[in-house]
PDB file of C-alpha atoms in Angstrom:
ATOM      1  CA  MET A  18     -25.989   4.729 -46.324  1.00 47.00           C
ATOM      2  CA  PRO A  19     -22.819   4.081 -45.346  1.00 51.00           C
ATOM      3  CA  LYS A  20     -21.639   3.531 -41.094  1.00 49.00           C
ATOM      4  CA  HIS A  21     -19.459   6.444 -41.056  1.00 47.00           C
ATOM      5  CA  LYS A  22     -22.397   9.135 -41.639  1.00 46.00           C
ATOM      6  CA  LEU A  23     -25.559   9.951 -40.085  1.00 42.00           C
ATOM      7  CA  PRO A  24     -28.769  10.666 -41.515  1.00 45.00           C
ATOM      8  CA  LEU A  25     -29.572  14.925 -42.871  1.00 44.00           C
ATOM      9  CA  GLY A  26     -29.843  16.514 -39.477  1.00 43.00           C
ATOM     10  CA  GLY A  27     -28.516  13.966 -37.529  1.00 43.00           C
ATOM     11  CA  GLY A  28     -25.250  16.344 -36.293  1.00 46.00           C
ATOM     12  CA  GLY A  29     -22.577  15.015 -38.502  1.00 47.00           C
ATOM     13  CA  ARG A  30     -20.251  11.519 -39.051  1.00 51.00           C
ATOM     14  CA  LYS A  31     -20.568   9.168 -36.811  1.00 51.00           C
ATOM     15  CA  LEU A  32     -17.492   7.863 -35.458  1.00 46.00           C
ATOM     16  CA  PRO A  33     -16.536   3.810 -34.518  1.00 49.00           C
ATOM     17  CA  LYS A  34     -17.615   3.215 -30.748  1.00 47.00           C
ATOM     18  CA  ARG A  35     -13.663   2.749 -30.140  1.00 45.00           C
ATOM     19  CA  CYS A  36     -13.289   6.052 -31.666  1.00 42.00           C
ATOM     20  CA  ARG A  37     -15.316   7.700 -29.053  1.00 42.00           C
ATOM     21  CA  THR A  38     -12.858   7.529 -26.143  1.00 41.00           C
ATOM     22  CA  PHE A  39     -10.272  10.186 -25.732  1.00 39.00           C
ATOM     23  CA  GLY A  40      -6.841   9.607 -27.759  1.00 40.00           C
ATOM     24  CA  CYS A  41      -7.969   7.317 -30.171  1.00 40.00           C
ATOM     25  CA  SER A  42      -6.323   7.889 -33.594  1.00 43.00           C
ATOM     26  CA  ASN A  43      -8.027  10.124 -36.532  1.00 43.00           C
ATOM     27  CA  LYS A  44      -6.988   7.152 -38.717  1.00 44.00           C
ATOM     28  CA  LEU A  45      -9.890   4.848 -37.507  1.00 39.00           C
ATOM     29  CA  SER A  46     -12.805   7.558 -38.564  1.00 38.00           C
ATOM     30  CA  THR A  47     -11.478   8.525 -41.951  1.00 41.00           C
ATOM     31  CA  PRO A  48     -13.102   7.304 -44.460  1.00 41.00           C
ATOM     32  CA  SER A  49     -11.561   5.590 -47.807  1.00 42.00           C
ATOM     33  CA  PHE A  50     -12.454   7.253 -50.840  1.00 39.00           C
ATOM     34  CA  LYS A  51     -11.155   5.015 -53.701  1.00 45.00           C
ATOM     35  CA  PHE A  52     -11.647   7.514 -56.413  1.00 44.00           C
ATOM     36  CA  ILE A  53      -8.902   9.214 -55.332  1.00 45.00           C
ATOM     37  CA  PRO A  54      -5.437   8.141 -56.864  1.00 51.00           C
ATOM     38  CA  ARG A  55      -2.624   7.415 -54.306  1.00 50.00           C
ATOM     39  CA  PRO A  56      -0.241  10.206 -53.724  1.00 51.00           C
ATOM     40  CA  VAL A  57       2.868   9.967 -55.825  1.00 52.00           C
ATOM     41  CA  TRP A  58       5.757   9.019 -53.674  1.00 57.00           C
ATOM     42  CA  ASP A  59       8.227  11.820 -52.970  1.00 60.00           C
ATOM     43  CA  GLY A  60      11.062  10.103 -51.297  1.00 70.00           C
ATOM     44  CA  HIS A  61      12.184  12.619 -48.984  1.00 71.00           C
ATOM     45  CA  ASP A  62      14.915  11.054 -47.432  1.00 78.00           C
ATOM     46  CA  LYS A  63      16.383  10.178 -51.101  1.00 85.00           C
ATOM     47  CA  PRO A  64      19.141  12.458 -52.764  1.00 90.00           C
ATOM     48  CA  ALA A  65      17.951  15.409 -55.080  1.00 88.00           C
ATOM     49  CA  ALA A  66      18.497  14.113 -58.356  1.00 91.00           C
ATOM     50  CA  PHE A  67      17.012  10.597 -57.562  1.00 90.00           C
ATOM     51  CA  ARG A  68      13.852  12.878 -56.322  1.00 88.00           C
ATOM     52  CA  LEU A  69      13.658  15.084 -58.957  1.00 90.00           C
ATOM     53  CA  ALA A  70      13.884  11.687 -61.560  1.00 91.00           C
ATOM     54  CA  MET A  71      11.099  10.148 -59.684  1.00 89.00           C
ATOM     55  CA  ARG A  72       8.719  13.279 -60.006  1.00 89.00           C
ATOM     56  CA  ARG A  73       9.319  13.599 -63.715  1.00 90.00           C
ATOM     57  CA  ARG A  74       8.614   9.581 -64.721  1.00 91.00           C
ATOM     58  CA  LYS A  75       5.743   9.483 -62.409  1.00 89.00           C
ATOM     59  CA  SER A  76       4.075  13.123 -61.686  1.00 90.00           C
ATOM     60  CA  LYS A  77       5.113  14.962 -65.042  1.00 93.00           C
ATOM     61  CA  PRO A  78       2.407  12.270 -67.137  1.00 93.00           C
ATOM     62  CA  LEU A  79      -0.068  12.834 -64.033  1.00 93.00           C
ATOM     63  CA  ILE A  80       0.327  16.667 -64.792  1.00 93.00           C
ATOM     64  CA  LYS A  81      -0.323  16.481 -68.418  1.00 94.00           C
ATOM     65  CA  LEU A  82      -3.458  14.450 -68.558  1.00 94.00           C
ATOM     66  CA  LEU A  83      -4.779  16.893 -66.130  1.00 93.00           C
ATOM     67  CA  ARG A  84      -3.731  19.534 -68.289  1.00 95.00           C
ATOM     68  CA  LYS A  85      -5.334  17.845 -71.138  1.00 94.00           C
ATOM     69  CA  ILE A  86      -9.033  17.153 -69.519  1.00 93.00           C
ATOM     70  CA  ILE A  87      -8.655  20.992 -67.961  1.00 93.00           C
ATOM     71  CA  VAL A  88      -8.529  21.944 -71.392  1.00 93.00           C
ATOM     72  CA  GLN A  89     -11.240  20.293 -72.698  1.00 92.00           C
ATOM     73  CA  ALA A  90     -13.489  20.992 -69.767  1.00 91.00           C
ATOM     74  CA  LYS A  91     -12.722  24.309 -71.055  1.00 92.00           C
ATOM     75  CA  GLY A  92     -14.212  23.762 -74.382  1.00 90.00           C
ATOM     76  CA  SER A  93     -17.222  22.154 -73.447  1.00 91.00           C
ATOM     77  CA  LEU A  94     -18.594  24.744 -70.601  1.00 90.00           C
ATOM     78  CA  HIS A  95     -19.946  27.907 -70.916  1.00 92.00           C
ATOM     79  CA  PRO A  96     -18.053  31.169 -70.280  1.00 91.00           C
ATOM     80  CA  THR A  97     -20.399  31.772 -66.868  1.00 92.00           C
ATOM     81  CA  HIS A  98     -20.273  28.369 -65.937  1.00 91.00           C
ATOM     82  CA  ASP A  99     -19.058  27.668 -61.768  1.00 91.00           C
ATOM     83  CA  LEU A 100     -16.058  25.487 -63.086  1.00 92.00           C
ATOM     84  CA  MET A 101     -14.716  27.966 -65.109  1.00 94.00           C
ATOM     85  CA  LYS A 102     -13.695  30.068 -62.130  1.00 93.00           C
ATOM     86  CA  ALA A 103     -11.490  27.062 -61.214  1.00 93.00           C
ATOM     87  CA  ILE A 104     -10.397  26.373 -64.231  1.00 94.00           C
ATOM     88  CA  GLY A 105      -9.205  30.206 -64.733  1.00 94.00           C
ATOM     89  CA  TYR A 106      -7.792  29.556 -61.211  1.00 95.00           C
ATOM     90  CA  THR A 107      -5.882  26.773 -62.072  1.00 95.00           C
ATOM     91  CA  PHE A 108      -4.341  28.090 -65.554  1.00 95.00           C
ATOM     92  CA  LYS A 109      -3.938  31.551 -63.496  1.00 97.00           C
ATOM     93  CA  HIS A 110      -1.456  29.699 -61.225  1.00 95.00           C
ATOM     94  CA  TRP A 111       0.189  26.598 -63.424  1.00 95.00           C
ATOM     95  CA  ARG A 112       3.467  27.502 -63.382  1.00 95.00           C
ATOM     96  CA  ALA A 113       3.340  27.483 -59.241  1.00 92.00           C
ATOM     97  CA  LEU A 114       1.419  24.206 -59.182  1.00 91.00           C
ATOM     98  CA  THR A 115       4.030  22.340 -61.837  1.00 93.00           C
ATOM     99  CA  ARG A 116       6.549  24.144 -60.051  1.00 92.00           C
ATOM    100  CA  PHE A 117       8.254  20.904 -58.123  1.00 90.00           C
ATOM    101  CA  LEU A 118       8.897  19.396 -61.484  1.00 91.00           C
ATOM    102  CA  LYS A 119      11.425  21.414 -61.826  1.00 93.00           C
ATOM    103  CA  ASN A 120      12.860  21.781 -58.620  1.00 91.00           C
ATOM    104  CA  PRO A 121      13.280  18.651 -56.220  1.00 89.00           C
ATOM    105  CA  ASP A 122      13.864  20.831 -53.077  1.00 87.00           C
ATOM    106  CA  ILE A 123       9.830  22.082 -53.019  1.00 86.00           C
ATOM    107  CA  ALA A 124       7.722  19.559 -51.525  1.00 82.00           C
ATOM    108  CA  ILE A 125       4.727  18.063 -53.468  1.00 80.00           C
ATOM    109  CA  ASP A 126       1.768  19.193 -50.839  1.00 81.00           C
ATOM    110  CA  ASN A 127       1.675  21.609 -48.138  1.00 82.00           C
ATOM    111  CA  ASN A 128       1.159  19.341 -45.249  1.00 83.00           C
ATOM    112  CA  GLU A 129       4.362  20.679 -43.425  1.00 82.00           C
ATOM    113  CA  ALA A 130       2.371  24.400 -43.614  1.00 84.00           C
ATOM    114  CA  GLU A 131      -0.983  23.202 -42.325  1.00 87.00           C
ATOM    115  CA  ARG A 132       0.735  21.469 -39.356  1.00 86.00           C
ATOM    116  CA  ALA A 133       2.847  24.239 -38.267  1.00 86.00           C
ATOM    117  CA  ILE A 134      -0.542  26.397 -38.111  1.00 88.00           C
ATOM    118  CA  LYS A 135      -2.919  23.700 -37.029  1.00 87.00           C
ATOM    119  CA  CYS A 136      -2.868  24.628 -33.397  1.00 84.00           C
ATOM    120  CA  TRP A 137      -3.025  28.170 -33.688  1.00 83.00           C
ATOM    121  CA  VAL A 138      -6.789  27.761 -35.834  1.00 83.00           C
ATOM    122  CA  LEU A 139      -7.780  24.973 -32.887  1.00 82.00           C
ATOM    123  CA  VAL A 140      -7.213  27.454 -30.392  1.00 82.00           C
ATOM    124  CA  ARG A 141      -8.828  30.536 -32.739  1.00 78.00           C
ATOM    125  CA  ARG A 142     -12.105  27.696 -33.096  1.00 76.00           C
ATOM    126  CA  ASN A 143     -12.348  26.887 -29.518  1.00 75.00           C
ATOM    127  CA  SER A 144     -12.452  30.297 -28.281  1.00 75.00           C
ATOM    128  CA  LEU A 145     -14.744  31.764 -30.699  1.00 71.00           C
ATOM    129  CA  PHE A 146     -17.052  31.688 -27.806  1.00 66.00           C
ATOM    130  CA  VAL A 147     -15.931  32.132 -24.727  1.00 66.00           C
ATOM    131  CA  SER A 148     -16.992  35.366 -24.048  1.00 65.00           C
ATOM    132  CA  ASP A 149     -20.512  34.654 -25.333  1.00 61.00           C
ATOM    133  CA  CYS A 150     -23.480  33.375 -23.022  1.00 63.00           C
ATOM    134  CA  ARG A 151     -25.215  31.777 -26.251  1.00 62.00           C
ATOM    135  CA  PRO A 152     -24.078  28.060 -27.066  1.00 61.00           C
ATOM    136  CA  PRO A 153     -22.390  27.782 -30.854  1.00 59.00           C
ATOM    137  CA  PHE A 154     -24.160  26.513 -33.931  1.00 61.00           C
ATOM    138  CA  GLY A 155     -27.961  27.455 -32.141  1.00 58.00           C
ATOM    139  CA  HIS A 156     -27.789  24.347 -29.632  1.00 56.00           C
ATOM    140  CA  ASN A 157     -29.878  24.758 -26.714  1.00 54.00           C
ATOM    141  CA  PHE A 158     -28.303  23.040 -23.620  1.00 52.00           C
TER     142      PHE A 158
END
C-alpha cells in the first residue's frame, strides 16, 4: 500500500509529517501519477501564431488518437454500458472540446476559472454546518 494512503476506514489520505504543519505547500502531499501524459506546453507568453502552430503540431495528433480510441470503444461496448454515457457526452461536445486547436486565444484548460471560484466554493463548504449542532460527516467529538 502506498505511503500516502491509509487503509479503508482510516479517514482519507495521510499527509507526510512536514505537510501537517500550517502553511505548507500542497505539492508535497500530491501523489504522482505516471500513467497520465504530461500536459502539452501552451506557450501563453508567446505570440498567437506560435501558439497555434504548437497546438496543431503537438495537440492535434493526441486529439485524433483520442477520437480513434473513443470510436473503437463505442463500437465494442453495449449501448447500455455506463461508458456509453461518457462517450455520448464527448461526441456531443466534440466541437467545444477541440475549439482550442483553431483559436490560439482559447486556453487549453479552465484553471483560471477554477481559481476564480475556489474561494466561494471553500467558503460555502466551510459554512455548511455553522448553525447545526451536529458535526459534519457523522463524527462524534
